[in-house]
Structure formats: C-alpha cells, structure tokens
mmCIF file of N, CA and C in Angstrom:
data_model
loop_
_atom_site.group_PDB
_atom_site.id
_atom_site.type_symbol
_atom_site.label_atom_id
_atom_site.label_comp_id
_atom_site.label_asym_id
_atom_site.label_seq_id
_atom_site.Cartn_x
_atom_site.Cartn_y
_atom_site.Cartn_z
ATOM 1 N N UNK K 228 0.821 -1.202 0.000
ATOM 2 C CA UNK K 228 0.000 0.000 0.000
ATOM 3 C C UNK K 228 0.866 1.267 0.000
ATOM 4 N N UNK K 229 1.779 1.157 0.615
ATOM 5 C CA UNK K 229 2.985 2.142 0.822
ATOM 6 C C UNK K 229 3.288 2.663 -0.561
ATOM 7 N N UNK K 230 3.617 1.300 -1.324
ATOM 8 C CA UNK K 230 4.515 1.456 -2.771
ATOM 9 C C UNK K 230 3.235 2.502 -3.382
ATOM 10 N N UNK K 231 2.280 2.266 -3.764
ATOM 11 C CA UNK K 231 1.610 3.052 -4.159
ATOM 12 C C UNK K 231 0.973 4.198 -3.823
ATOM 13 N N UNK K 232 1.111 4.345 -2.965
ATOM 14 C CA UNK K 232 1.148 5.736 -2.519
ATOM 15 C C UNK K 232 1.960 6.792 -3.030
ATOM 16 N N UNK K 233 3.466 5.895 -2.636
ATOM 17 C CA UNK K 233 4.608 6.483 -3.052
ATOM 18 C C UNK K 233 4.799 7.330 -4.572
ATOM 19 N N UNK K 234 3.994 5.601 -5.507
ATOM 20 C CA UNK K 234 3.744 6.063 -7.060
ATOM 21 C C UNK K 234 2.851 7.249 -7.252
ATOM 22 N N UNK K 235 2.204 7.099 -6.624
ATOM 23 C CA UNK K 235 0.556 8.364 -6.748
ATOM 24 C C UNK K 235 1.673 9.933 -6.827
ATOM 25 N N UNK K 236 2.411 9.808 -5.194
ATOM 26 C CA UNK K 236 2.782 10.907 -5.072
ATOM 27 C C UNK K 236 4.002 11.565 -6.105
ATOM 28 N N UNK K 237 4.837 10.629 -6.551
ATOM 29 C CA UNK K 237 5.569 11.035 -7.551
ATOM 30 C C UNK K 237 4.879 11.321 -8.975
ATOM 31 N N UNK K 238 3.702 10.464 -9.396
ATOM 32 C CA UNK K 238 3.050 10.668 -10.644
ATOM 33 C C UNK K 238 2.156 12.347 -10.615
ATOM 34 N N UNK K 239 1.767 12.967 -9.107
ATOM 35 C CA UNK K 239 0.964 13.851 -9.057
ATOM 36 C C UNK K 239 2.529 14.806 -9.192
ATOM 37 N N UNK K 240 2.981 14.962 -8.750
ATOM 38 C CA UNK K 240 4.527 15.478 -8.687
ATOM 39 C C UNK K 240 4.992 16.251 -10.064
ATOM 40 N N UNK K 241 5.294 14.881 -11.116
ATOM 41 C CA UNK K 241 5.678 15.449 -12.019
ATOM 42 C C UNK K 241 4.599 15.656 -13.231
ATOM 43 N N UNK K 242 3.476 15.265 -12.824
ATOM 44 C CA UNK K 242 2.083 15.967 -13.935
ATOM 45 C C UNK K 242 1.016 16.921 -13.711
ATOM 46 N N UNK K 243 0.926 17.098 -12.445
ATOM 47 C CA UNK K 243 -0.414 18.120 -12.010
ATOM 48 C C UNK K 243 0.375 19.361 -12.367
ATOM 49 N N UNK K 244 1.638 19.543 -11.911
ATOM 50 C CA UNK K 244 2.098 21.493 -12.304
ATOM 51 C C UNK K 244 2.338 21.594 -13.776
ATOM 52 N N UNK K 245 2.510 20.719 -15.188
ATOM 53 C CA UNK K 245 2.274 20.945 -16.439
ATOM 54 C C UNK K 245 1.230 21.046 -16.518
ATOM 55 N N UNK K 246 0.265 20.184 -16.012
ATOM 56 C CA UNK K 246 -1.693 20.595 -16.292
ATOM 57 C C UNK K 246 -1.922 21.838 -15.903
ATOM 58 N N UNK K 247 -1.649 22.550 -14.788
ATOM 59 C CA UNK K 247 -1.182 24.060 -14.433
ATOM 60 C C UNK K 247 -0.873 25.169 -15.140
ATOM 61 N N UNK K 248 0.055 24.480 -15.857
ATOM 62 C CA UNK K 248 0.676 25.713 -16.924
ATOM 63 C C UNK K 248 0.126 25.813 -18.420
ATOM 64 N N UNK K 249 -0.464 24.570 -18.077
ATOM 65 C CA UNK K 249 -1.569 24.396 -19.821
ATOM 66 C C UNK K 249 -2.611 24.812 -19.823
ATOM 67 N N UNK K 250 -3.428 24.721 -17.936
ATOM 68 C CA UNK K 250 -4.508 25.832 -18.395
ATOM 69 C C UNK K 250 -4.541 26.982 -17.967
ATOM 70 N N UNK K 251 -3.281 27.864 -17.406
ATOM 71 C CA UNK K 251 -2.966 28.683 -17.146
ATOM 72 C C UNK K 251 -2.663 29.912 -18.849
ATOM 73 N N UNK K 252 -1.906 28.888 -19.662
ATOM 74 C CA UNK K 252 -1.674 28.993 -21.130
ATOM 75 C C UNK K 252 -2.756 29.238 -21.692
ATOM 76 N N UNK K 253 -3.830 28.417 -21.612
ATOM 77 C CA UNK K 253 -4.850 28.135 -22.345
ATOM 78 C C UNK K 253 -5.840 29.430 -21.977
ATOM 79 N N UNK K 254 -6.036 30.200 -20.342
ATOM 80 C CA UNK K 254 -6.825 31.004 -19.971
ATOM 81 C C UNK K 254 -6.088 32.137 -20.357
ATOM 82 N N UNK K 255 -5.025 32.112 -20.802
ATOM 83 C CA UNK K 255 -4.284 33.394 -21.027
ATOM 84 C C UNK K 255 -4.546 33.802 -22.709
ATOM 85 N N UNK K 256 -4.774 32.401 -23.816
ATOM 86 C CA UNK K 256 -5.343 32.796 -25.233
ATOM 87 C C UNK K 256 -6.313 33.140 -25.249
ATOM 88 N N UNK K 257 -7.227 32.495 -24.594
ATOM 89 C CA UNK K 257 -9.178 32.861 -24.280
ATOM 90 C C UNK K 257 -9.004 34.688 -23.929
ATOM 91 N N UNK K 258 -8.313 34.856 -22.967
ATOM 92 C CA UNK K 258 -8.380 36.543 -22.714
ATOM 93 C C UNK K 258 -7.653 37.477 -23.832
ATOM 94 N N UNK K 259 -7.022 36.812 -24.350
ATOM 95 C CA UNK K 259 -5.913 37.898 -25.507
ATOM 96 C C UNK K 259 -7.145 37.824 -26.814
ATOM 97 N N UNK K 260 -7.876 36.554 -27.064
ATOM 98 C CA UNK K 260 -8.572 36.537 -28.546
ATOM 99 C C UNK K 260 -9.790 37.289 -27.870
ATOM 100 N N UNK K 261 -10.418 37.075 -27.007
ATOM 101 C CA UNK K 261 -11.725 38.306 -26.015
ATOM 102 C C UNK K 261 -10.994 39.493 -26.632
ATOM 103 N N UNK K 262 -9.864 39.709 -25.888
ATOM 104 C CA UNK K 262 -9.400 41.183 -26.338
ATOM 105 C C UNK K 262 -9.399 41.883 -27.737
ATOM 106 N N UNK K 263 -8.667 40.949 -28.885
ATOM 107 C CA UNK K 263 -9.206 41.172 -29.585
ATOM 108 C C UNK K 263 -10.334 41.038 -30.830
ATOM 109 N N UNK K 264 -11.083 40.012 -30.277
ATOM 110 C CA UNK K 264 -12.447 40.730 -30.491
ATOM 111 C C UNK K 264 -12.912 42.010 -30.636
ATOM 112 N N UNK K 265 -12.435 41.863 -28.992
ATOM 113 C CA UNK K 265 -13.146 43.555 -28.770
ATOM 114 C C UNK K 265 -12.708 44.603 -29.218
ATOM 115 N N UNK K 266 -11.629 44.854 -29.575
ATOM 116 C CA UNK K 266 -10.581 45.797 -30.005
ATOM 117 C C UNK K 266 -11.330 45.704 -31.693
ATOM 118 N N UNK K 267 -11.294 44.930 -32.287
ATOM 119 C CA UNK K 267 -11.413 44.314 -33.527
ATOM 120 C C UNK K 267 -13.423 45.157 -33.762
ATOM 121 N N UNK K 268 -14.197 45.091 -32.696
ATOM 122 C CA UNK K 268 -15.369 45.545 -32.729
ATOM 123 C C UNK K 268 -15.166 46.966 -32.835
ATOM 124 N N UNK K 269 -15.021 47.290 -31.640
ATOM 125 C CA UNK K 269 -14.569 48.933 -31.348
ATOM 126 C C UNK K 269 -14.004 49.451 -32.722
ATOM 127 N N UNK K 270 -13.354 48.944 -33.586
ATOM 128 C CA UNK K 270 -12.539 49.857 -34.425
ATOM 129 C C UNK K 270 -13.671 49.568 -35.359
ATOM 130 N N UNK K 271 -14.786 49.260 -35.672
ATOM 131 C CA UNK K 271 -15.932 48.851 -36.375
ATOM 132 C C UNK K 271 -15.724 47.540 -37.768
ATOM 133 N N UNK K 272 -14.921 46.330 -37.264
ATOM 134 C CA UNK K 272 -15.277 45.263 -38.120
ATOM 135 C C UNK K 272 -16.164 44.812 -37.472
ATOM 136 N N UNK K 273 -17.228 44.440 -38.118
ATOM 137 C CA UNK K 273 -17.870 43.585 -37.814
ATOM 138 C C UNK K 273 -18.431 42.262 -38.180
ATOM 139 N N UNK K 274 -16.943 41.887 -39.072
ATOM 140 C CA UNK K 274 -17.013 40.697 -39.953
ATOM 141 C C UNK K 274 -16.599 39.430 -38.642
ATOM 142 N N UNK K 275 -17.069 38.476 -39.046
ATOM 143 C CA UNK K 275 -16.774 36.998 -38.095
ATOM 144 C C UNK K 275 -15.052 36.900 -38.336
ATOM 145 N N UNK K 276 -14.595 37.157 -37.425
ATOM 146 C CA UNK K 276 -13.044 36.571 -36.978
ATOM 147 C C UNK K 276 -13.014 35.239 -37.479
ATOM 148 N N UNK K 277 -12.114 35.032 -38.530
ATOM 149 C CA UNK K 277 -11.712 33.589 -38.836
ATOM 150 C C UNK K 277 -10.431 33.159 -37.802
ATOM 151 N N UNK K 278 -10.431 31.710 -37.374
ATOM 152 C CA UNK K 278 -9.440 31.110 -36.724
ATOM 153 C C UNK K 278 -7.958 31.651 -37.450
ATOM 154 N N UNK K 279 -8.154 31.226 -38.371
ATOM 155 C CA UNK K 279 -6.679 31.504 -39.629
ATOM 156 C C UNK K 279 -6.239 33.178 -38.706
ATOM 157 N N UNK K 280 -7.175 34.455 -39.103
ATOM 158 C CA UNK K 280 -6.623 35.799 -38.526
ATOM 159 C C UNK K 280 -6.222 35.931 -37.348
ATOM 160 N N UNK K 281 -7.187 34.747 -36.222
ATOM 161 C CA UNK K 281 -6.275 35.308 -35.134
ATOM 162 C C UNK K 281 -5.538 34.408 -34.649
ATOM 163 N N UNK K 282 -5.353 33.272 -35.261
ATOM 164 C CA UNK K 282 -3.676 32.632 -34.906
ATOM 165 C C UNK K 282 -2.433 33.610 -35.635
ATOM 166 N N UNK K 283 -2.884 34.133 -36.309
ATOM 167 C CA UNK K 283 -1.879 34.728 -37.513
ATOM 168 C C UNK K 283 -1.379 36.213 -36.184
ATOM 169 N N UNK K 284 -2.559 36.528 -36.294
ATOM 170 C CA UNK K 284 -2.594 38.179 -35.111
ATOM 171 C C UNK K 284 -1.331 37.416 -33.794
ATOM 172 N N UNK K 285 -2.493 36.539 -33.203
ATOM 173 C CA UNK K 285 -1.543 36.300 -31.995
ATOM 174 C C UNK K 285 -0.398 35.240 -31.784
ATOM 175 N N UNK K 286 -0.176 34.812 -33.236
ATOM 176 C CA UNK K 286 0.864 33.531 -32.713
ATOM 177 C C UNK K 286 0.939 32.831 -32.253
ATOM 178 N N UNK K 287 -0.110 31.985 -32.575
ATOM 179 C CA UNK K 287 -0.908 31.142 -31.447
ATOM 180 C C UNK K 287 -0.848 29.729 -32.581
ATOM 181 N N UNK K 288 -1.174 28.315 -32.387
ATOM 182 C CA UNK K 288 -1.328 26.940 -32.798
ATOM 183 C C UNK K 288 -2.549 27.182 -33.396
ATOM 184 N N UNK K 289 -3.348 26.952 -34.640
ATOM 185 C CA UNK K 289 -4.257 27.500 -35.171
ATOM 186 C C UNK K 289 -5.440 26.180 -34.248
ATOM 187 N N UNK K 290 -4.748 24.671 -33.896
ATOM 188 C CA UNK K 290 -5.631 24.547 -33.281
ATOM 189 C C UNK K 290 -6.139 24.355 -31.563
ATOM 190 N N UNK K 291 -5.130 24.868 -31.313
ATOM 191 C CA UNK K 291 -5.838 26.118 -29.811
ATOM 192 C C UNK K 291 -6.473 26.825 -30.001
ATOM 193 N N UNK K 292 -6.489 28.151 -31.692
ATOM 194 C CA UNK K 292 -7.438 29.285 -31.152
ATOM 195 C C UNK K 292 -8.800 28.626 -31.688
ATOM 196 N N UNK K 293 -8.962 27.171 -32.287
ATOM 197 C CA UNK K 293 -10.633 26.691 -32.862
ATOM 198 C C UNK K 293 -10.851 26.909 -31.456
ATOM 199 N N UNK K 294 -10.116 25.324 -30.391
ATOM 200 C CA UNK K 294 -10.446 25.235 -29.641
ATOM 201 C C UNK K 294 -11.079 26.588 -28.543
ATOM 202 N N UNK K 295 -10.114 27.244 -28.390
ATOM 203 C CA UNK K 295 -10.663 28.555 -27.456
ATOM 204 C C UNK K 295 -12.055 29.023 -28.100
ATOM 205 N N UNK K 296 -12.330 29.796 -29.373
ATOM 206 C CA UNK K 296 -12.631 30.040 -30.056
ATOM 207 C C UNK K 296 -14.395 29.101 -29.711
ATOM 208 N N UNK K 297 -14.089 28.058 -29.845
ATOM 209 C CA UNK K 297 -15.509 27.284 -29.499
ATOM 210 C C UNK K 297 -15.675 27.376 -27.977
ATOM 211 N N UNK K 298 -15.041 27.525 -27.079
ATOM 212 C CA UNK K 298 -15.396 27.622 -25.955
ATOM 213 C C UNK K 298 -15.926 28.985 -25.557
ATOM 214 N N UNK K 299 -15.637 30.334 -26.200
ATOM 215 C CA UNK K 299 -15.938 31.214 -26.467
ATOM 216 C C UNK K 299 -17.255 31.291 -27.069
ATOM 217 N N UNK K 300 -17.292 30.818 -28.097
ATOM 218 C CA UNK K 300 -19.258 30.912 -28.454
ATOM 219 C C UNK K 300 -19.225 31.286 -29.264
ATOM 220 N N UNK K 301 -18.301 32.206 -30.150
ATOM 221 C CA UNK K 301 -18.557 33.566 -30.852
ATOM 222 C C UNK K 301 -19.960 33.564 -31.685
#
C-alpha cells in the first residue's frame, strides 16, 4: 500500500504542475482573442473573426485558437 502511494505521489509530482501551466496557457489565449475581439469591434469590423486571422494576429497553434474560439461561443 505504501509502494503506491509512493507512485501516486511522484506521478501527481511530475504531472499536475504541467496541467497548471496548460490551463494557465490556455486562460491566457481565451483573454488575448476576447481582447481582440473587442478591439477588432470597437474599431468597427464587424465581420466573423476567422481562426486563420487570429492565430496569424496572436501567434498562437491554429488549433488552440478553434479550440478557445468554441469555448468562447462567438
């Protein structure tokens, strides 16, 4: 029972703080593509943001910004 414990605690060790930084990553594209949205409204487009423009804008994995992008709603 020990041994596995042991495993648990080393497996939480070296994987829970990358899951951390991925959705730490991940909440940080959701707020930059919000942003510009909004920025993107304000200056009066009011055409639908394609994935392609704002991976291109922010430098981002084109498929992170679907993903964000659908979690978003637009």
């Amino acid at each position: 029972m020990k041994y596995l414990k042991a495993i648990w605690q080393f497996c939480s060790y070296l994987f829970v703080p990358q899951m951390g930084r991925e959705r730490r990553r991940k909440e940080k594209l959701k707020q930059c593509i919000t942003y510009l949205i909004g920025k993107e409204r304000a200056e009066g487009n009011l055409e639908h943001l394609t994935p392609e423009y704002v991976s291109r804008v922010l430098n981002a994995n084109i498929d992170e910004v679907e993903k964000c992008l659908k979690g978003i709603e637009m």
